[in-house]
Every structure is written in C-alpha cells, then in structure tokens.
C-alpha cells in the first residue's frame, strides 16, 4: 500500500498540491504604516475631487497625494534629475488650475497632463527609469510603470502584505481594538448627541452624507491594491516591463536603409508636386491649375484645407519616428545621409504646411472671431511646430535629449493657457473686436455657453449701444439668476440679490465666486421692474438667446 492508496476500501486520494511559488517581498513598518496613509489619501481624492466636482477639491487632494508619495518614496541616496523636479512642480501647477477655472474640456485634458507629469516625477525620485529620459523610450517607462507594473506585481505585493500583517501582532491588535470599540461607540455617540447641540449638528451632517462616505470607502478599497502595488513597486524598483525597450534596441530595426530611403523619397516627390501646384496662387502662368470658377477670397482661403494640413503634419511626425525606429543602422550605428536628407525634407515640408495652417487660422479668427476651439487648435499647432523642430535637431544630432524640452515646453504652454483661462481670453477678444468694429457681429449665445469666465464680458455687452445685442446679453444674465436661484443666489427681504456662501470648500472655485458677485452687482443695479422680469421667462432658452 502506497501513501495515497487504501486497499481495504479501494480508495484513492489526490496527492496534496504544492503551493504556487510566490515571491515574498520584504515589507517593513514604513510600508505597513503607509498602507493606511495611501487608503486615506485615496478616500480624500475620491470624496474631494470625484464626488464634489473637479474644483478646489481636486487641487487639495492632489497636493495631499503628492506629499504622501514623496514622503514614501524619498531616498537621499538617489540623485534626482532637474527634469523630474520640474515635472513635479508643473504637475502641482496644473492641479492648481482646477481652483481657478471651470472649463470642463480644459480640465479634462489637464487631468491627463497632471497624471503624466506626476508619473515622470515619481519615476525620477524612485530612480525607476529603465531608458534614457531624453528619448522617446521614456514613454515606455511611463506606460509600463503606471499600467503594467502595478498589475504584474500586484499578486506578489498583496501576498507579501498579508504575510507581513499576519506576523505584525501590533497591527493585528490595532484592528482588534478598532473592532471592539464599534459596539461601545454605538452607545456613547447617541448620549453625546443628546448632550450637545454642536456635536449633534456634526453627527447629523455625517449621517446625511453617510451614503457618500460609504461609496467613497468602497471605491477606495477597490483602488488601494493598485495604488499600493504601484508605490511599492517604485520604492523597491521591481520589474516594470519596460526593460524590453532597453535590452532590445536592435530588435526593432528590421528595415534596410534602402527601403526606408525609397519609401520617404516617394512621399517627398509627392510633396514636391504639391508645392509646385501652389504656384497657381502667385503666377498667372500656372493659373490654369485652379478649378474653373474658383474664387480666391480670404474667406475661402481661411476655411479650406486647414484640417488636412494639420493631419498631414501629424502623419509626417509618425512616419519619421517609425522610420527611425525600424531602419537598420550602419557600422557606426548611424542612419545613412540620403535617409537623413529625406527626413529633413519631409520635416521642413511639415513646417511649411504648419505655418500655412497657422496663417489660415489667424485669418479665420480675424474674419469670424475667436472661439475656444480655434484657440485650442492654435495652441496645439504651436506644440506641433516645436515637436517638429526638435525632430529636425534630432536627425542631425541624435544624442541631443529631445523629449525633455518637448515635454517641458508643451506642458508649460498648456498650463499657462489654463491659468490665463481660455474662456475668458475668447470672450474678451470677441467683445473687444466687436467694440472696435474689427468683426461685424458678436455671438452672445456662444459666449453664454462658455464657462463663468465669460460673465464679465456678457455684462459688458448688456450695456452695448446695439439694443438687440444688449437685450440678448441682459437675457443671458437674468437667465443665469433664474437658473442658479436657490443654489448660488437668494433674494433678501428688500429684494436685493445676494450670493450664497461658499458652502463646501471642496466645491470652491474662484471664477464661480467672482462671476456670481458680478451678476449680483449687475442685477441689483437694474430698475425694479427690470429685476422682476426674469420671473416671467423662467428657463425659457428662446428668450435667453434672443428669439423673441
């Protein structure tokens, strides 16, 4: 009879399976302590930013997360680059814009920008860059270190964490003590509520929001394994998956130089033909190229071909990047001169297209006015121009760190524009251009669809000499009073409109507070009969936009 067979009953038992080999990672008291700190910071972020809008709550919670991660990962022995420090500072500056403006689209982009800059900062202070910080390969470190690594290591981290908690009797005692205190608090708290009005108000506030707090805690529990795995992986320099980029530089280079050069030359010839066709605009000898009946006006020039030019520039950057990655090098690890020449021509052609597109956009703004969309596209065109210029430098000087200046420049440009408040810039430009007769009309309804930053300029239009424009602007202000009445505005007993208090610090926004005050001042300056007119047109959008 062997160890697993009993002949008397002819019974067979499955041999015990050996437990799966898991890597047990060393966790110290700092790791266990910061587990609770990470949970608290996640809870604050969910409650402050997600549950109460991306206003000052996002700024406060991000600053807390920044401090927590810095305290956990800081190591004096690591020499952190200036680039990483700059990215950290820029991430804080980007987070601060949520308190100052209420532009939903810009805030949406800013969330991703702040996250990327913060990830660079974390890689820098934890010394987890596997690739050159000045190369495009650093993007692999960011993606792998932020998405792949935490999930790859999460099993080992959680397994080691459970082992460490089971061995740490002090932490176990704390958990037991917390559990024992719950039934006692259920008796004490009602007695304290009955004894003091202030404490009763506090408990009532907590009770009203208990559902939100439970949701915050539940979401935090879902995210804590990822966050702790991410932080622990950075602290202990665990594998991220981006090592493949550092170890296999040559494995991506499969294309012979002749193939890449021919490919780019064919594209270059096409671009030359395009440049030749442009002579029709300047020389009568080539005018036959233009379609019959074509009328060359500023309006047609401003509208036609802009998006196509912008798309071609983006495609050209992708083509040059992929060609550089895929092309085999010579003995000196350099690309051939013909290939450099082709890449240089396509880059310069992209610059010509981009400057043409920028001139089209400038003319478009002069004729039709400024919009947030046109402003954003203009900003992205400037970014694209800078990227192409650094690509040109990289073609001839491949050792130059081009990714760092690109990231810093583009981040600074967008954050500065966010601080300037794009909606405010758009509204100010259009109102000033209309007042100076640079544009024939001003779209009041469009300004009203912008964020609260446009309110000062709508009020300015309410006093315009054009009665139709003034009436539309006035209707917009009265509509805002009606729409936000009770939440942001209340009428006193003597009929004076007053701004409600901040209420919740997590929802505070500087632009919102300023615009509400200006609306109150304007409303209270109106004659009494005009102040009551909004009651007759409650929520009437046709009236607001001047259809009456």
Short mmCIF file of C-alpha atoms in Angstrom, two decimals:
data_model
loop_
_atom_site.label_atom_id
_atom_site.label_comp_id
_atom_site.label_asym_id
_atom_site.label_seq_id
_atom_site.Cartn_x
_atom_site.Cartn_y
_atom_site.Cartn_z
CA UNK A 1 0.00 0.00 0.00
CA UNK A 2 1.48 3.34 -1.01
CA UNK A 3 0.97 6.65 0.76
CA UNK A 4 -2.20 7.55 -1.10
CA UNK A 5 -3.97 4.17 -1.60
CA UNK A 6 -6.03 2.20 0.91
CA UNK A 7 -6.67 -1.38 -0.35
CA UNK A 8 -9.42 -2.14 2.18
CA UNK A 9 -11.77 0.34 0.55
CA UNK A 10 -10.06 0.71 -2.81
CA UNK A 11 -9.98 4.45 -2.27
CA UNK A 12 -7.52 6.80 -3.94
CA UNK A 13 -6.61 10.23 -2.60
CA UNK A 14 -5.25 13.01 -4.74
CA UNK A 15 -1.72 13.88 -3.65
CA UNK A 16 -1.52 17.26 -1.92
CA UNK A 17 -0.64 20.01 -4.38
CA UNK A 18 2.43 22.05 -3.68
CA UNK A 19 1.54 25.70 -3.13
CA UNK A 20 2.29 28.01 -6.01
CA UNK A 21 5.69 29.58 -5.63
CA UNK A 22 5.16 33.25 -4.92
CA UNK A 23 7.85 35.76 -4.34
CA UNK A 24 7.73 37.04 -0.77
CA UNK A 25 8.80 40.67 -0.73
CA UNK A 26 10.28 42.26 2.36
CA UNK A 27 7.93 44.81 3.91
CA UNK A 28 8.92 46.97 6.84
CA UNK A 29 6.94 49.08 9.29
CA UNK A 30 7.04 52.05 6.93
CA UNK A 31 5.27 50.03 4.22
CA UNK A 32 2.54 48.85 6.59
CA UNK A 33 2.05 52.34 8.04
CA UNK A 34 1.80 53.95 4.62
CA UNK A 35 -0.79 51.39 3.55
CA UNK A 36 -3.26 53.21 5.82
CA UNK A 37 -1.97 56.60 4.64
CA UNK A 38 -2.47 55.62 1.00
CA UNK A 39 -6.01 54.46 1.78
CA UNK A 40 -6.76 57.79 3.46
CA UNK A 41 -5.34 59.79 0.54
CA UNK A 42 -7.39 57.79 -1.97
CA UNK A 43 -10.51 58.31 0.16
CA UNK A 44 -9.86 62.06 0.22
CA UNK A 45 -9.30 62.19 -3.53
CA UNK A 46 -12.49 60.26 -4.29
CA UNK A 47 -14.52 62.42 -1.92
CA UNK A 48 -12.93 65.81 -2.65
CA UNK A 49 -12.35 65.54 -6.42
CA UNK A 50 -14.66 62.91 -7.89
CA UNK A 51 -17.74 63.31 -5.69
CA UNK A 52 -17.68 67.12 -5.49
CA UNK A 53 -16.58 68.13 -8.95
CA UNK A 54 -13.13 68.93 -10.18
CA UNK A 55 -12.75 72.25 -8.39
CA UNK A 56 -10.60 73.13 -5.37
CA UNK A 57 -11.21 69.58 -4.10
CA UNK A 58 -9.01 68.23 -6.89
CA UNK A 59 -6.27 70.72 -6.07
CA UNK A 60 -6.29 69.90 -2.35
CA UNK A 61 -6.47 66.12 -2.77
CA UNK A 62 -3.74 66.05 -5.44
CA UNK A 63 -1.40 68.08 -3.23
CA UNK A 64 -2.02 65.55 -0.44
CA UNK A 65 -1.28 62.61 -2.77
CA UNK A 66 1.86 64.38 -3.99
CA UNK A 67 3.15 64.81 -0.42
CA UNK A 68 2.25 61.21 0.55
CA UNK A 69 4.07 59.65 -2.42
CA UNK A 70 7.07 61.93 -1.96
CA UNK A 71 7.35 61.01 1.73
CA UNK A 72 7.07 57.30 0.95
CA UNK A 73 9.49 57.17 -1.99
CA UNK A 74 12.05 59.77 -0.91
CA UNK A 75 15.58 58.38 -0.72
CA UNK A 76 18.56 60.62 -0.05
CA UNK A 77 20.90 58.27 -1.89
CA UNK A 78 19.04 58.75 -5.20
CA UNK A 79 20.21 61.61 -7.39
CA UNK A 80 17.08 63.06 -8.92
CA UNK A 81 17.35 64.91 -12.24
CA UNK A 82 16.25 68.52 -12.61
CA UNK A 83 13.82 67.33 -15.30
CA UNK A 84 11.96 65.17 -12.77
CA UNK A 85 11.74 68.05 -10.28
CA UNK A 86 10.41 70.37 -12.99
CA UNK A 87 7.73 67.83 -13.95
CA UNK A 88 6.72 67.54 -10.30
CA UNK A 89 6.38 71.32 -9.98
CA UNK A 90 4.42 71.50 -13.22
CA UNK A 91 2.02 68.80 -12.01
CA UNK A 92 1.29 70.89 -8.90
CA UNK A 93 0.80 74.00 -11.05
CA UNK A 94 -1.57 72.08 -13.33
CA UNK A 95 -3.58 70.86 -10.34
CA UNK A 96 -3.91 74.44 -9.08
CA UNK A 97 -5.78 75.47 -12.25
CA UNK A 98 -8.83 73.47 -11.14
CA UNK A 99 -9.41 76.02 -8.37
CA UNK A 100 -9.10 78.99 -10.72
CA UNK A 101 -11.20 78.00 -13.76
CA UNK A 102 -14.30 75.97 -14.62
CA UNK A 103 -13.53 74.93 -18.19
CA UNK A 104 -14.67 71.30 -18.33
CA UNK A 105 -12.84 70.41 -21.56
CA UNK A 106 -9.56 72.02 -20.47
CA UNK A 107 -9.85 70.34 -17.06
CA UNK A 108 -10.39 67.00 -18.81
CA UNK A 109 -7.12 67.42 -20.73
CA UNK A 110 -5.39 68.74 -17.61
CA UNK A 111 -6.21 65.56 -15.65
CA UNK A 112 -4.18 63.50 -18.13
CA UNK A 113 -1.38 66.08 -18.28
CA UNK A 114 -1.09 66.28 -14.47
CA UNK A 115 -1.10 62.45 -14.26
CA UNK A 116 1.67 62.16 -16.87
CA UNK A 117 3.84 64.82 -15.22
CA UNK A 118 3.29 63.24 -11.80
CA UNK A 119 4.30 59.83 -13.20
CA UNK A 120 7.54 61.30 -14.56
CA UNK A 121 8.22 62.84 -11.15
CA UNK A 122 7.58 59.50 -9.41
CA UNK A 123 9.91 57.64 -11.79
CA UNK A 124 12.57 60.29 -11.14
CA UNK A 125 12.53 60.26 -7.33
CA UNK A 126 12.36 56.45 -7.26
CA UNK A 127 15.09 56.04 -9.90
CA UNK A 128 12.95 53.63 -11.93
CA UNK A 129 13.68 54.96 -15.41
CA UNK A 130 14.95 52.00 -17.43
CA UNK A 131 15.60 54.09 -20.53
CA UNK A 132 17.13 57.43 -21.37
CA UNK A 133 14.95 60.26 -20.03
CA UNK A 134 15.68 62.30 -23.13
CA UNK A 135 14.48 59.62 -25.57
CA UNK A 136 11.01 58.61 -26.69
CA UNK A 137 11.66 55.28 -24.90
CA UNK A 138 10.89 57.06 -21.62
CA UNK A 139 7.24 56.91 -22.69
CA UNK A 140 7.57 53.14 -22.36
CA UNK A 141 8.70 53.64 -18.75
CA UNK A 142 5.65 55.78 -18.03
CA UNK A 143 3.15 53.42 -19.64
CA UNK A 144 4.67 50.22 -18.28
CA UNK A 145 5.44 51.67 -14.86
CA UNK A 146 1.97 53.14 -14.42
CA UNK A 147 -0.25 50.49 -16.01
CA UNK A 148 1.60 47.21 -16.50
CA UNK A 149 3.92 47.04 -13.48
CA UNK A 150 1.31 47.53 -10.71
CA UNK A 151 -0.88 44.74 -12.13
CA UNK A 152 2.09 42.48 -12.86
CA UNK A 153 3.37 42.74 -9.29
CA UNK A 154 0.02 43.05 -7.51
CA UNK A 155 -0.21 39.34 -6.69
CA UNK A 156 3.24 39.19 -5.05
CA UNK A 157 2.72 42.51 -3.28
CA UNK A 158 -0.66 41.51 -1.80
CA UNK A 159 0.64 38.07 -0.83
CA UNK A 160 3.64 39.62 0.92
CA UNK A 161 1.40 42.21 2.54
CA UNK A 162 -0.88 39.54 4.02
CA UNK A 163 2.15 37.67 5.33
CA UNK A 164 3.55 40.82 6.91
CA UNK A 165 0.23 41.75 8.54
CA UNK A 166 -0.17 38.24 10.00
CA UNK A 167 3.32 38.49 11.51
CA UNK A 168 2.82 42.01 12.83
CA UNK A 169 0.97 41.49 16.10
CA UNK A 170 0.80 45.21 16.89
CA UNK A 171 -1.16 45.91 13.70
CA UNK A 172 -3.39 42.94 14.42
CA UNK A 173 -4.05 44.28 17.91
CA UNK A 174 -4.95 47.67 16.46
CA UNK A 175 -7.51 46.05 14.16
CA UNK A 176 -8.99 44.07 17.06
CA UNK A 177 -9.15 47.19 19.23
CA UNK A 178 -10.91 49.11 16.48
CA UNK A 179 -13.46 46.30 16.05
CA UNK A 180 -14.16 46.14 19.82
CA UNK A 181 -14.71 49.90 20.01
CA UNK A 182 -17.56 49.89 17.46
CA UNK A 183 -20.32 48.50 19.72
CA UNK A 184 -19.21 50.82 22.53
CA UNK A 185 -19.43 53.85 20.21
CA UNK A 186 -22.97 52.84 19.26
CA UNK A 187 -23.91 53.51 22.89
CA UNK A 188 -21.73 56.57 23.56
CA UNK A 189 -22.46 58.61 20.43
CA UNK A 190 -26.26 58.86 20.95
CA UNK A 191 -25.63 60.09 24.50
CA UNK A 192 -23.18 62.75 23.29
CA UNK A 193 -25.66 63.84 20.61
CA UNK A 194 -28.32 64.37 23.25
CA UNK A 195 -25.97 66.38 25.42
CA UNK A 196 -24.63 68.97 22.96
CA UNK A 197 -26.18 70.83 20.01
CA UNK A 198 -22.89 71.42 18.16
CA UNK A 199 -21.96 67.75 18.28
CA UNK A 200 -25.49 66.89 17.23
CA UNK A 201 -25.12 69.11 14.13
CA UNK A 202 -21.84 67.43 13.24
CA UNK A 203 -23.28 63.94 13.55
CA UNK A 204 -26.36 64.95 11.55
CA UNK A 205 -24.12 66.22 8.76
CA UNK A 206 -22.18 62.95 8.76
CA UNK A 207 -25.44 60.97 8.83
CA UNK A 208 -26.81 62.87 5.83
CA UNK A 209 -23.68 62.07 3.84
CA UNK A 210 -23.13 58.57 5.18
CA UNK A 211 -24.12 57.06 1.83
CA UNK A 212 -21.46 59.13 0.02
CA UNK A 213 -18.82 58.22 2.59
CA UNK A 214 -19.64 54.52 2.27
CA UNK A 215 -19.33 54.82 -1.51
CA UNK A 216 -16.00 56.66 -1.07
CA UNK A 217 -14.72 53.91 1.20
CA UNK A 218 -15.88 51.16 -1.17
CA UNK A 219 -14.17 52.77 -4.19
CA UNK A 220 -11.02 53.35 -2.10
CA UNK A 221 -10.94 49.66 -1.16
CA UNK A 222 -11.11 48.78 -4.86
CA UNK A 223 -8.22 51.10 -5.72
CA UNK A 224 -5.88 50.52 -2.76
CA UNK A 225 -4.36 47.25 -4.13
CA UNK A 226 -3.36 49.03 -7.36
CA UNK A 227 -2.07 52.18 -5.63
CA UNK A 228 -0.06 50.29 -3.01
CA UNK A 229 1.34 47.92 -5.64
CA UNK A 230 2.32 50.94 -7.77
CA UNK A 231 4.04 52.72 -4.86
CA UNK A 232 5.72 49.58 -3.50
CA UNK A 233 6.97 48.61 -6.99
CA UNK A 234 8.54 52.06 -7.38
CA UNK A 235 10.08 52.02 -3.91
CA UNK A 236 11.66 48.60 -4.42
CA UNK A 237 12.44 49.06 -8.13
CA UNK A 238 10.51 45.96 -9.18
CA UNK A 239 10.22 44.92 -12.82
CA UNK A 240 8.04 47.23 -14.90
CA UNK A 241 8.04 45.55 -18.30
CA UNK A 242 9.80 48.48 -19.96
CA UNK A 243 13.11 46.63 -19.68
CA UNK A 244 12.38 45.18 -23.09
CA UNK A 245 12.93 48.59 -24.69
CA UNK A 246 16.31 48.98 -23.03
CA UNK A 247 17.56 45.46 -23.80
CA UNK A 248 16.32 45.10 -27.37
CA UNK A 249 17.21 48.29 -29.18
CA UNK A 250 18.23 46.47 -32.34
CA UNK A 251 15.31 44.03 -32.43
CA UNK A 252 13.00 46.76 -33.72
CA UNK A 253 15.32 47.67 -36.60
CA UNK A 254 14.24 45.35 -39.38
CA UNK A 255 14.06 47.65 -42.42
CA UNK A 256 17.13 48.03 -44.69
CA UNK A 257 18.21 51.61 -45.14
CA UNK A 258 17.50 51.48 -48.89
CA UNK A 259 13.86 50.51 -48.28
CA UNK A 260 13.30 53.32 -45.79
CA UNK A 261 15.03 55.87 -48.04
CA UNK A 262 12.98 54.85 -51.10
CA UNK A 263 9.78 54.98 -49.06
CA UNK A 264 10.47 58.53 -47.84
CA UNK A 265 11.67 59.68 -51.28
CA UNK A 266 8.37 58.63 -52.88
CA UNK A 267 6.49 60.65 -50.28
CA UNK A 268 8.88 63.58 -50.76
CA UNK A 269 8.25 63.63 -54.52
CA UNK A 270 4.51 63.81 -53.85
CA UNK A 271 5.08 66.77 -51.57
CA UNK A 272 7.22 68.46 -54.24
CA UNK A 273 4.36 68.17 -56.71
CA UNK A 274 2.07 69.72 -54.14
CA UNK A 275 4.46 72.65 -53.65
CA UNK A 276 4.64 73.10 -57.43
CA UNK A 277 0.83 73.34 -57.60
CA UNK A 278 0.88 76.24 -55.16
CA UNK A 279 2.48 78.45 -57.82
CA UNK A 280 -1.02 78.87 -59.28
CA UNK A 281 -1.84 81.31 -56.48
CA UNK A 282 1.13 83.54 -57.25
CA UNK A 283 1.87 83.36 -61.00
CA UNK A 284 -0.66 83.76 -63.82
CA UNK A 285 1.22 81.22 -65.94
CA UNK A 286 0.13 78.49 -63.58
CA UNK A 287 -3.42 79.75 -63.04
CA UNK A 288 -4.85 77.02 -65.25
CA UNK A 289 -4.21 74.55 -62.44
CA UNK A 290 -7.03 76.09 -60.40
CA UNK A 291 -10.56 74.70 -60.93
CA UNK A 292 -12.80 76.67 -63.29
CA UNK A 293 -14.83 79.29 -61.43
CA UNK A 294 -12.57 79.17 -58.38
CA UNK A 295 -12.81 82.41 -56.46
CA UNK A 296 -9.76 83.15 -54.34
CA UNK A 297 -11.10 85.08 -51.37
CA UNK A 298 -9.93 85.48 -47.80
CA UNK A 299 -12.94 83.52 -46.55
CA UNK A 300 -12.28 80.57 -48.88
CA UNK A 301 -8.57 80.61 -48.07
CA UNK A 302 -9.25 80.65 -44.31
CA UNK A 303 -11.66 77.71 -44.39
CA UNK A 304 -10.28 75.28 -46.95
CA UNK A 305 -7.66 72.63 -46.28
CA UNK A 306 -6.80 73.50 -42.69
CA UNK A 307 -7.64 70.13 -41.15
CA UNK A 308 -5.96 68.25 -43.97
CA UNK A 309 -2.73 70.19 -43.44
CA UNK A 310 -2.84 69.59 -39.71
CA UNK A 311 -3.44 65.86 -40.24
CA UNK A 312 -0.57 65.58 -42.73
CA UNK A 313 1.83 67.17 -40.21
CA UNK A 314 0.82 64.62 -37.58
CA UNK A 315 1.22 61.78 -40.09
CA UNK A 316 4.66 63.06 -41.09
CA UNK A 317 5.85 63.05 -37.49
CA UNK A 318 4.63 59.46 -37.13
CA UNK A 319 6.31 58.43 -40.40
CA UNK A 320 9.68 59.91 -39.44
CA UNK A 321 9.52 58.42 -35.93
CA UNK A 322 8.62 54.93 -37.12
CA UNK A 323 11.22 55.07 -39.89
CA UNK A 324 13.95 55.97 -37.40
CA UNK A 325 12.89 53.12 -35.13
CA UNK A 326 12.63 50.50 -37.88
CA UNK A 327 15.68 51.32 -40.03
CA UNK A 328 18.85 49.30 -39.62
CA UNK A 329 21.99 51.26 -38.77
CA UNK A 330 25.40 51.08 -40.37
CA UNK A 331 28.58 50.00 -38.59
CA UNK A 332 28.80 53.29 -36.69
CA UNK A 333 25.18 52.94 -35.56
CA UNK A 334 24.10 55.87 -37.74
CA UNK A 335 21.42 56.29 -40.37
CA UNK A 336 22.51 56.99 -43.95
CA UNK A 337 22.84 60.53 -45.32
CA UNK A 338 20.16 60.03 -48.03
CA UNK A 339 17.72 58.93 -45.36
CA UNK A 340 18.60 61.97 -43.26
CA UNK A 341 18.03 64.21 -46.28
CA UNK A 342 14.60 62.67 -46.93
CA UNK A 343 13.61 63.02 -43.28
CA UNK A 344 14.83 66.62 -43.28
CA UNK A 345 12.82 67.48 -46.41
CA UNK A 346 9.62 65.96 -45.00
CA UNK A 347 10.18 67.81 -41.71
CA UNK A 348 10.67 71.13 -43.49
CA UNK A 349 7.62 70.46 -45.66
CA UNK A 350 5.65 69.85 -42.46
CA UNK A 351 6.85 73.19 -41.11
CA UNK A 352 5.71 74.90 -44.33
CA UNK A 353 2.30 73.22 -44.06
CA UNK A 354 2.04 74.09 -40.39
CA UNK A 355 2.89 77.75 -40.90
CA UNK A 356 0.34 77.85 -43.73
CA UNK A 357 -2.27 76.29 -41.46
CA UNK A 358 -1.42 78.83 -38.75
CA UNK A 359 -1.87 81.68 -41.23
CA UNK A 360 -5.24 80.21 -42.24
CA UNK A 361 -6.29 80.04 -38.59
CA UNK A 362 -5.13 83.61 -37.98
CA UNK A 363 -7.15 84.84 -40.95
CA UNK A 364 -10.11 82.75 -39.83
CA UNK A 365 -10.03 84.44 -36.42
CA UNK A 366 -9.76 87.89 -37.99
CA UNK A 367 -12.84 87.28 -40.15
CA UNK A 368 -15.07 85.18 -37.90
CA UNK A 369 -13.78 85.92 -34.40
CA UNK A 370 -12.13 83.71 -31.78
CA UNK A 371 -13.61 80.52 -30.35
CA UNK A 372 -12.27 78.15 -27.74
CA UNK A 373 -11.93 75.51 -30.42
CA UNK A 374 -9.83 77.81 -32.62
CA UNK A 375 -7.71 78.82 -29.65
CA UNK A 376 -7.05 75.21 -28.64
CA UNK A 377 -6.14 74.25 -32.21
CA UNK A 378 -3.74 77.21 -32.37
CA UNK A 379 -2.07 76.06 -29.15
CA UNK A 380 -1.70 72.51 -30.44
CA UNK A 381 -0.22 73.83 -33.69
CA UNK A 382 2.46 75.70 -31.76
CA UNK A 383 3.20 72.50 -29.82
CA UNK A 384 3.41 70.55 -33.07
CA UNK A 385 5.79 73.10 -34.57
CA UNK A 386 8.12 72.78 -31.57
CA UNK A 387 8.00 68.98 -31.79
CA UNK A 388 8.96 69.07 -35.49
CA UNK A 389 11.83 71.49 -34.83
CA UNK A 390 13.28 69.16 -32.19
CA UNK A 391 12.83 66.25 -34.58
CA UNK A 392 14.95 68.14 -37.11
CA UNK A 393 17.63 68.68 -34.46
CA UNK A 394 17.49 65.00 -33.55
CA UNK A 395 18.02 63.95 -37.17
CA UNK A 396 21.45 65.61 -37.27
CA UNK A 397 22.31 65.42 -33.57
CA UNK A 398 20.86 62.10 -32.35
CA UNK A 399 22.47 62.40 -28.91
CA UNK A 400 20.52 65.54 -28.05
CA UNK A 401 17.82 64.87 -25.44
CA UNK A 402 14.77 65.99 -27.35
CA UNK A 403 11.93 64.53 -25.23
CA UNK A 404 12.69 66.61 -22.14
CA UNK A 405 12.40 70.06 -23.78
CA UNK A 406 9.33 68.92 -25.74
CA UNK A 407 7.54 67.75 -22.60
CA UNK A 408 8.50 70.84 -20.60
CA UNK A 409 7.60 73.33 -23.35
CA UNK A 410 4.25 71.76 -24.22
CA UNK A 411 3.31 71.35 -20.54
CA UNK A 412 4.27 74.93 -19.65
CA UNK A 413 2.37 76.29 -22.66
CA UNK A 414 -0.85 74.45 -21.84
CA UNK A 415 -0.68 75.18 -18.10
CA UNK A 416 -0.04 78.89 -18.77
CA UNK A 417 -3.07 78.95 -21.09
CA UNK A 418 -5.14 77.23 -18.40
CA UNK A 419 -4.06 79.87 -15.86
CA UNK A 420 -4.96 82.57 -18.37
CA UNK A 421 -8.43 80.97 -18.61
CA UNK A 422 -9.20 80.24 -22.26
CA UNK A 423 -12.90 81.07 -22.00
CA UNK A 424 -12.00 84.47 -20.60
CA UNK A 425 -9.49 85.05 -23.43
CA UNK A 426 -12.08 84.06 -26.06
CA UNK A 427 -14.82 86.26 -24.60
CA UNK A 428 -12.50 89.24 -24.13
CA UNK A 429 -11.15 89.01 -27.67
CA UNK A 430 -14.60 88.80 -29.29
CA UNK A 431 -16.10 91.62 -27.23
CA UNK A 432 -13.11 93.91 -27.86
CA UNK A 433 -13.06 93.06 -31.58
CA UNK A 434 -16.79 93.80 -31.81
CA UNK A 435 -16.44 97.06 -29.87
CA UNK A 436 -13.59 98.17 -32.14
CA UNK A 437 -15.56 97.20 -35.28
CA UNK A 438 -12.99 94.56 -36.22
CA UNK A 439 -15.78 91.98 -36.56
CA UNK A 440 -19.32 92.81 -37.63
CA UNK A 441 -21.29 90.84 -35.02
CA UNK A 442 -20.75 89.09 -31.71
CA UNK A 443 -22.42 85.77 -30.91
CA UNK A 444 -23.87 86.37 -27.44
CA UNK A 445 -25.35 82.88 -27.26
CA UNK A 446 -21.89 81.36 -27.85
CA UNK A 447 -20.40 83.48 -25.07
CA UNK A 448 -23.20 82.33 -22.78
CA UNK A 449 -22.30 78.70 -23.50
CA UNK A 450 -18.78 79.29 -22.22
CA UNK A 451 -17.90 78.90 -18.57
CA UNK A 452 -18.44 81.52 -15.85
CA UNK A 453 -15.29 83.28 -17.08
CA UNK A 454 -17.37 84.89 -19.85
CA UNK A 455 -19.81 86.57 -17.43
CA UNK A 456 -17.89 89.90 -17.11
CA UNK A 457 -17.92 90.32 -20.90
CA UNK A 458 -21.59 89.38 -21.24
CA UNK A 459 -22.35 92.08 -18.67
CA UNK A 460 -20.28 94.50 -20.75
CA UNK A 461 -22.41 93.66 -23.80
CA UNK A 462 -25.58 94.24 -21.77
CA UNK A 463 -24.73 97.96 -21.94
CA UNK A 464 -23.97 97.91 -25.67
CA UNK A 465 -25.43 100.63 -27.89
CA UNK A 466 -26.89 97.95 -30.15
CA UNK A 467 -30.24 97.27 -28.48
CA UNK A 468 -30.57 93.74 -29.87
CA UNK A 469 -27.13 92.69 -28.61
CA UNK A 470 -27.73 94.41 -25.26
CA UNK A 471 -31.09 92.67 -24.83
CA UNK A 472 -29.64 89.24 -25.59
CA UNK A 473 -26.81 89.79 -23.11
CA UNK A 474 -29.26 91.03 -20.47
CA UNK A 475 -31.45 87.98 -21.01
CA UNK A 476 -28.44 85.72 -20.51
CA UNK A 477 -27.66 87.32 -17.14
CA UNK A 478 -31.27 87.13 -15.97
CA UNK A 479 -31.44 83.52 -17.10
CA UNK A 480 -28.37 82.70 -15.04
CA UNK A 481 -30.01 84.30 -12.00
CA UNK A 482 -33.13 82.22 -12.50
CA UNK A 483 -31.29 79.01 -13.28
CA UNK A 484 -28.96 79.21 -10.27
CA UNK A 485 -31.51 80.75 -7.91
CA UNK A 486 -31.55 78.96 -4.57
CA UNK A 487 -28.17 77.34 -5.17
CA UNK A 488 -25.96 80.37 -5.80
CA UNK A 489 -28.34 83.30 -5.33
CA UNK A 490 -31.08 84.34 -2.92
CA UNK A 491 -33.24 87.44 -2.63
CA UNK A 492 -33.26 89.34 0.64
CA UNK A 493 -36.48 90.72 2.12
CA UNK A 494 -35.92 94.09 0.44
CA UNK A 495 -35.44 92.45 -2.99
CA UNK A 496 -31.63 92.64 -3.14
CA UNK A 497 -29.96 89.68 -4.84
CA UNK A 498 -27.25 88.15 -2.66
CA UNK A 499 -24.63 85.50 -3.34
CA UNK A 500 -24.83 82.41 -1.20
CA UNK A 501 -21.79 81.46 0.84
CA UNK A 502 -19.06 79.10 -0.32
CA UNK A 503 -20.89 76.22 1.33
CA UNK A 504 -18.48 73.39 0.66
CA UNK A 505 -14.76 74.11 0.43
CA UNK A 506 -14.35 71.13 -1.88
CA UNK A 507 -16.55 72.83 -4.49
CA UNK A 508 -14.98 76.28 -4.23
CA UNK A 509 -13.95 77.88 -7.49
CA UNK A 510 -12.51 81.36 -7.81
CA UNK A 511 -14.10 82.13 -11.20
CA UNK A 512 -17.51 80.96 -10.00
CA UNK A 513 -17.33 83.15 -6.91
CA UNK A 514 -16.22 86.20 -8.92
CA UNK A 515 -18.88 85.75 -11.63
CA UNK A 516 -21.65 85.32 -9.04
CA UNK A 517 -20.65 88.57 -7.35
CA UNK A 518 -20.66 90.43 -10.67
CA UNK A 519 -24.09 89.01 -11.54
CA UNK A 520 -25.45 90.19 -8.19
CA UNK A 521 -24.00 93.67 -8.65
CA UNK A 522 -25.44 93.94 -12.16
CA UNK A 523 -28.86 92.62 -11.15
CA UNK A 524 -29.13 94.98 -8.21
CA UNK A 525 -28.22 97.94 -10.44
CA UNK A 526 -31.26 97.32 -12.69
CA UNK A 527 -34.55 99.17 -12.18
CA UNK A 528 -37.04 97.31 -10.01
CA UNK A 529 -39.37 96.45 -12.90
CA UNK A 530 -36.44 95.01 -14.87
CA UNK A 531 -35.27 92.97 -11.89
CA UNK A 532 -38.60 91.16 -11.77
CA UNK A 533 -38.71 90.36 -15.48
CA UNK A 534 -36.85 87.08 -15.11
CA UNK A 535 -39.78 85.55 -13.23
CA UNK A 536 -41.88 85.60 -16.40
CA UNK A 537 -39.25 83.87 -18.51
CA UNK A 538 -38.05 81.13 -16.21
CA UNK A 539 -35.94 78.54 -18.08
CA UNK A 540 -37.02 79.94 -21.47
CA UNK A 541 -33.97 79.36 -23.65
CA UNK A 542 -35.52 81.01 -26.70
CA UNK A 543 -35.83 84.21 -24.74
CA UNK A 544 -32.30 83.92 -23.47
CA UNK A 545 -30.88 83.59 -26.95
CA UNK A 546 -32.89 86.46 -28.37
CA UNK A 547 -35.54 84.57 -30.37
CA UNK A 548 -38.40 86.74 -29.02
#
